């Protein structure tokens, strides 16, 4: 449902940021007809991950919403497009980064 709501099927892959954690996989998509981005983060590892990644094309102070858990606290993009990702073991999350 989230993929359909975001029109992710029509989005464009714009980045696969470098990460430090061995099991962490991150993709960044430009959503169609909007300046917003979608960030998919998956921890394939058995240990939790708490890592800062640089999301190219993300503007500092943009709001970040967990689209799989709307009740989760909003995040903010930091200086240089940084985004703090916290995932449990074998957990995946998807975020919408609001373009400014």
mmCIF file with all atom_site columns, N, CA, C and O in Angstrom, residues 4-6 14 18 26 28 35 37-38 43 45-46 50 57 69-70 77 81 83 89-92 96 100:
data_model
loop_
_atom_site.group_PDB
_atom_site.id
_atom_site.type_symbol
_atom_site.label_atom_id
_atom_site.label_alt_id
_atom_site.label_comp_id
_atom_site.label_asym_id
_atom_site.label_entity_id
_atom_site.label_seq_id
_atom_site.pdbx_PDB_ins_code
_atom_site.Cartn_x
_atom_site.Cartn_y
_atom_site.Cartn_z
_atom_site.occupancy
_atom_site.B_iso_or_equiv
_atom_site.pdbx_formal_charge
_atom_site.auth_seq_id
_atom_site.auth_comp_id
_atom_site.auth_asym_id
_atom_site.auth_atom_id
_atom_site.pdbx_PDB_model_num
ATOM 1   N N  . UNK A 1 4   ? 2.329  2.026  -3.352 1.00 0.00 ? 4   UNK A N  1
ATOM 2   C CA . UNK A 1 4   ? 1.311  2.584  -4.234 1.00 0.00 ? 4   UNK A CA 1
ATOM 3   C C  . UNK A 1 4   ? 1.005  4.035  -3.874 1.00 0.00 ? 4   UNK A C  1
ATOM 4   O O  . UNK A 1 4   ? 0.914  4.891  -4.753 1.00 0.00 ? 4   UNK A O  1
ATOM 5   N N  . UNK A 1 5   ? 0.843  4.310  -2.572 1.00 0.00 ? 5   UNK A N  1
ATOM 6   C CA . UNK A 1 5   ? 0.536  5.673  -2.128 1.00 0.00 ? 5   UNK A CA 1
ATOM 7   C C  . UNK A 1 5   ? 1.635  6.672  -2.515 1.00 0.00 ? 5   UNK A C  1
ATOM 8   O O  . UNK A 1 5   ? 1.353  7.813  -2.858 1.00 0.00 ? 5   UNK A O  1
ATOM 9   N N  . UNK A 1 6   ? 2.882  6.236  -2.434 1.00 0.00 ? 6   UNK A N  1
ATOM 10  C CA . UNK A 1 6   ? 4.013  7.116  -2.771 1.00 0.00 ? 6   UNK A CA 1
ATOM 11  C C  . UNK A 1 6   ? 4.307  7.150  -4.269 1.00 0.00 ? 6   UNK A C  1
ATOM 12  O O  . UNK A 1 6   ? 5.120  7.946  -4.711 1.00 0.00 ? 6   UNK A O  1
ATOM 13  N N  . UNK A 1 14  ? 18.107 7.424  -7.021 1.00 0.00 ? 14  UNK A N  1
ATOM 14  C CA . UNK A 1 14  ? 19.081 8.509  -7.157 1.00 0.00 ? 14  UNK A CA 1
ATOM 15  C C  . UNK A 1 14  ? 20.344 8.298  -6.338 1.00 0.00 ? 14  UNK A C  1
ATOM 16  O O  . UNK A 1 14  ? 21.338 8.986  -6.552 1.00 0.00 ? 14  UNK A O  1
ATOM 17  N N  . UNK A 1 18  ? 26.804 5.269  1.006  1.00 0.00 ? 18  UNK A N  1
ATOM 18  C CA . UNK A 1 18  ? 27.803 4.433  1.668  1.00 0.00 ? 18  UNK A CA 1
ATOM 19  C C  . UNK A 1 18  ? 27.406 4.272  3.128  1.00 0.00 ? 18  UNK A C  1
ATOM 20  O O  . UNK A 1 18  ? 26.913 5.210  3.759  1.00 0.00 ? 18  UNK A O  1
ATOM 21  N N  . UNK A 1 26  ? 20.876 0.792  2.090  1.00 0.00 ? 26  UNK A N  1
ATOM 22  C CA . UNK A 1 26  ? 20.061 2.000  1.991  1.00 0.00 ? 26  UNK A CA 1
ATOM 23  C C  . UNK A 1 26  ? 19.927 2.410  0.525  1.00 0.00 ? 26  UNK A C  1
ATOM 24  O O  . UNK A 1 26  ? 20.922 2.441  -0.210 1.00 0.00 ? 26  UNK A O  1
ATOM 25  N N  . UNK A 1 28  ? 17.905 5.483  -2.005 1.00 0.00 ? 28  UNK A N  1
ATOM 26  C CA . UNK A 1 28  ? 17.196 6.757  -2.020 1.00 0.00 ? 28  UNK A CA 1
ATOM 27  C C  . UNK A 1 28  ? 16.522 6.910  -3.377 1.00 0.00 ? 28  UNK A C  1
ATOM 28  O O  . UNK A 1 28  ? 17.169 6.768  -4.421 1.00 0.00 ? 28  UNK A O  1
ATOM 29  N N  . UNK A 1 35  ? 9.112  17.206 -4.960 1.00 0.00 ? 35  UNK A N  1
ATOM 30  C CA . UNK A 1 35  ? 10.539 17.276 -4.600 1.00 0.00 ? 35  UNK A CA 1
ATOM 31  C C  . UNK A 1 35  ? 10.903 16.280 -3.495 1.00 0.00 ? 35  UNK A C  1
ATOM 32  O O  . UNK A 1 35  ? 12.060 16.213 -3.085 1.00 0.00 ? 35  UNK A O  1
ATOM 33  N N  . UNK A 1 37  ? 11.714 12.808 -1.337 1.00 0.00 ? 37  UNK A N  1
ATOM 34  C CA . UNK A 1 37  ? 12.523 11.603 -1.517 1.00 0.00 ? 37  UNK A CA 1
ATOM 35  C C  . UNK A 1 37  ? 11.931 10.478 -0.681 1.00 0.00 ? 37  UNK A C  1
ATOM 36  O O  . UNK A 1 37  ? 11.256 10.719 0.323  1.00 0.00 ? 37  UNK A O  1
ATOM 37  N N  . UNK A 1 38  ? 12.229 9.257  -1.080 1.00 0.00 ? 38  UNK A N  1
ATOM 38  C CA . UNK A 1 38  ? 11.899 8.080  -0.281 1.00 0.00 ? 38  UNK A CA 1
ATOM 39  C C  . UNK A 1 38  ? 13.218 7.397  0.034  1.00 0.00 ? 38  UNK A C  1
ATOM 40  O O  . UNK A 1 38  ? 14.063 7.218  -0.845 1.00 0.00 ? 38  UNK A O  1
ATOM 41  N N  . UNK A 1 43  ? 18.188 -3.479 7.581  1.00 0.00 ? 43  UNK A N  1
ATOM 42  C CA . UNK A 1 43  ? 19.287 -4.074 8.329  1.00 0.00 ? 43  UNK A CA 1
ATOM 43  C C  . UNK A 1 43  ? 19.186 -5.590 8.177  1.00 0.00 ? 43  UNK A C  1
ATOM 44  O O  . UNK A 1 43  ? 18.315 -6.219 8.770  1.00 0.00 ? 43  UNK A O  1
ATOM 45  N N  . UNK A 1 45  ? 21.451 -7.520 9.206  1.00 0.00 ? 45  UNK A N  1
ATOM 46  C CA . UNK A 1 45  ? 22.328 -8.068 10.239 1.00 0.00 ? 45  UNK A CA 1
ATOM 47  C C  . UNK A 1 45  ? 21.591 -8.491 11.498 1.00 0.00 ? 45  UNK A C  1
ATOM 48  O O  . UNK A 1 45  ? 20.468 -8.051 11.766 1.00 0.00 ? 45  UNK A O  1
ATOM 49  N N  . UNK A 1 46  ? 22.251 -9.316 12.299 1.00 0.00 ? 46  UNK A N  1
ATOM 50  C CA . UNK A 1 46  ? 21.688 -9.828 13.544 1.00 0.00 ? 46  UNK A CA 1
ATOM 51  C C  . UNK A 1 46  ? 21.836 -8.842 14.695 1.00 0.00 ? 46  UNK A C  1
ATOM 52  O O  . UNK A 1 46  ? 21.302 -9.072 15.777 1.00 0.00 ? 46  UNK A O  1
ATOM 53  N N  . UNK A 1 50  ? 22.737 1.735  14.474 1.00 0.00 ? 50  UNK A N  1
ATOM 54  C CA . UNK A 1 50  ? 22.496 3.148  14.768 1.00 0.00 ? 50  UNK A CA 1
ATOM 55  C C  . UNK A 1 50  ? 23.581 3.903  14.025 1.00 0.00 ? 50  UNK A C  1
ATOM 56  O O  . UNK A 1 50  ? 24.728 3.960  14.474 1.00 0.00 ? 50  UNK A O  1
ATOM 57  N N  . UNK A 1 57  ? 20.795 14.998 -2.146 1.00 0.00 ? 57  UNK A N  1
ATOM 58  C CA . UNK A 1 57  ? 19.564 15.656 -2.588 1.00 0.00 ? 57  UNK A CA 1
ATOM 59  C C  . UNK A 1 57  ? 18.624 16.000 -1.439 1.00 0.00 ? 57  UNK A C  1
ATOM 60  O O  . UNK A 1 57  ? 17.567 16.577 -1.677 1.00 0.00 ? 57  UNK A O  1
ATOM 61  N N  . UNK A 1 69  ? 5.275  3.433  9.762  1.00 0.00 ? 69  UNK A N  1
ATOM 62  C CA . UNK A 1 69  ? 4.804  3.643  11.129 1.00 0.00 ? 69  UNK A CA 1
ATOM 63  C C  . UNK A 1 69  ? 4.511  5.129  11.330 1.00 0.00 ? 69  UNK A C  1
ATOM 64  O O  . UNK A 1 69  ? 5.341  5.863  11.863 1.00 0.00 ? 69  UNK A O  1
ATOM 65  N N  . UNK A 1 70  ? 3.335  5.588  10.915 1.00 0.00 ? 70  UNK A N  1
ATOM 66  C CA . UNK A 1 70  ? 2.997  7.011  11.001 1.00 0.00 ? 70  UNK A CA 1
ATOM 67  C C  . UNK A 1 70  ? 3.020  7.577  12.420 1.00 0.00 ? 70  UNK A C  1
ATOM 68  O O  . UNK A 1 70  ? 3.115  8.781  12.602 1.00 0.00 ? 70  UNK A O  1
ATOM 69  N N  . UNK A 1 77  ? 16.467 16.102 8.722  1.00 0.00 ? 77  UNK A N  1
ATOM 70  C CA . UNK A 1 77  ? 17.724 15.970 7.983  1.00 0.00 ? 77  UNK A CA 1
ATOM 71  C C  . UNK A 1 77  ? 18.703 16.967 8.591  1.00 0.00 ? 77  UNK A C  1
ATOM 72  O O  . UNK A 1 77  ? 18.380 18.132 8.794  1.00 0.00 ? 77  UNK A O  1
ATOM 73  N N  . UNK A 1 81  ? 22.929 16.927 4.646  1.00 0.00 ? 81  UNK A N  1
ATOM 74  C CA . UNK A 1 81  ? 22.030 15.860 4.214  1.00 0.00 ? 81  UNK A CA 1
ATOM 75  C C  . UNK A 1 81  ? 22.110 14.603 5.058  1.00 0.00 ? 81  UNK A C  1
ATOM 76  O O  . UNK A 1 81  ? 21.753 13.526 4.605  1.00 0.00 ? 81  UNK A O  1
ATOM 77  N N  . UNK A 1 83  ? 21.224 11.812 7.858  1.00 0.00 ? 83  UNK A N  1
ATOM 78  C CA . UNK A 1 83  ? 20.014 11.215 8.418  1.00 0.00 ? 83  UNK A CA 1
ATOM 79  C C  . UNK A 1 83  ? 20.440 10.116 9.386  1.00 0.00 ? 83  UNK A C  1
ATOM 80  O O  . UNK A 1 83  ? 21.213 9.223  9.012  1.00 0.00 ? 83  UNK A O  1
ATOM 81  N N  . UNK A 1 89  ? 17.668 -5.572 14.680 1.00 0.00 ? 89  UNK A N  1
ATOM 82  C CA . UNK A 1 89  ? 18.163 -6.698 13.891 1.00 0.00 ? 89  UNK A CA 1
ATOM 83  C C  . UNK A 1 89  ? 17.093 -7.129 12.887 1.00 0.00 ? 89  UNK A C  1
ATOM 84  O O  . UNK A 1 89  ? 15.907 -7.204 13.233 1.00 0.00 ? 89  UNK A O  1
ATOM 85  N N  . UNK A 1 90  ? 17.505 -7.346 11.668 1.00 0.00 ? 90  UNK A N  1
ATOM 86  C CA . UNK A 1 90  ? 16.612 -7.815 10.598 1.00 0.00 ? 90  UNK A CA 1
ATOM 87  C C  . UNK A 1 90  ? 15.383 -6.923 10.409 1.00 0.00 ? 90  UNK A C  1
ATOM 88  O O  . UNK A 1 90  ? 14.292 -7.407 10.120 1.00 0.00 ? 90  UNK A O  1
ATOM 89  N N  . UNK A 1 91  ? 15.558 -5.628 10.560 1.00 0.00 ? 91  UNK A N  1
ATOM 90  C CA . UNK A 1 91  ? 14.441 -4.688 10.441 1.00 0.00 ? 91  UNK A CA 1
ATOM 91  C C  . UNK A 1 91  ? 14.603 -3.817 9.206  1.00 0.00 ? 91  UNK A C  1
ATOM 92  O O  . UNK A 1 91  ? 15.711 -3.470 8.807  1.00 0.00 ? 91  UNK A O  1
ATOM 93  N N  . UNK A 1 92  ? 13.475 -3.450 8.621  1.00 0.00 ? 92  UNK A N  1
ATOM 94  C CA . UNK A 1 92  ? 13.473 -2.530 7.497  1.00 0.00 ? 92  UNK A CA 1
ATOM 95  C C  . UNK A 1 92  ? 12.547 -1.362 7.782  1.00 0.00 ? 92  UNK A C  1
ATOM 96  O O  . UNK A 1 92  ? 11.554 -1.508 8.491  1.00 0.00 ? 92  UNK A O  1
ATOM 97  N N  . UNK A 1 96  ? 9.846  9.049  4.190  1.00 0.00 ? 96  UNK A N  1
ATOM 98  C CA . UNK A 1 96  ? 9.579  10.109 3.200  1.00 0.00 ? 96  UNK A CA 1
ATOM 99  C C  . UNK A 1 96  ? 10.269 11.357 3.697  1.00 0.00 ? 96  UNK A C  1
ATOM 100 O O  . UNK A 1 96  ? 10.005 11.820 4.808  1.00 0.00 ? 96  UNK A O  1
ATOM 101 N N  . UNK A 1 100 ? 12.041 20.808 0.414  1.00 0.00 ? 100 UNK A N  1
ATOM 102 C CA . UNK A 1 100 ? 11.748 22.199 0.811  1.00 0.00 ? 100 UNK A CA 1
ATOM 103 C C  . UNK A 1 100 ? 11.539 23.061 -0.399 1.00 0.00 ? 100 UNK A C  1
ATOM 104 O O  . UNK A 1 100 ? 12.037 22.847 -1.449 1.00 0.00 ? 100 UNK A O  1
#
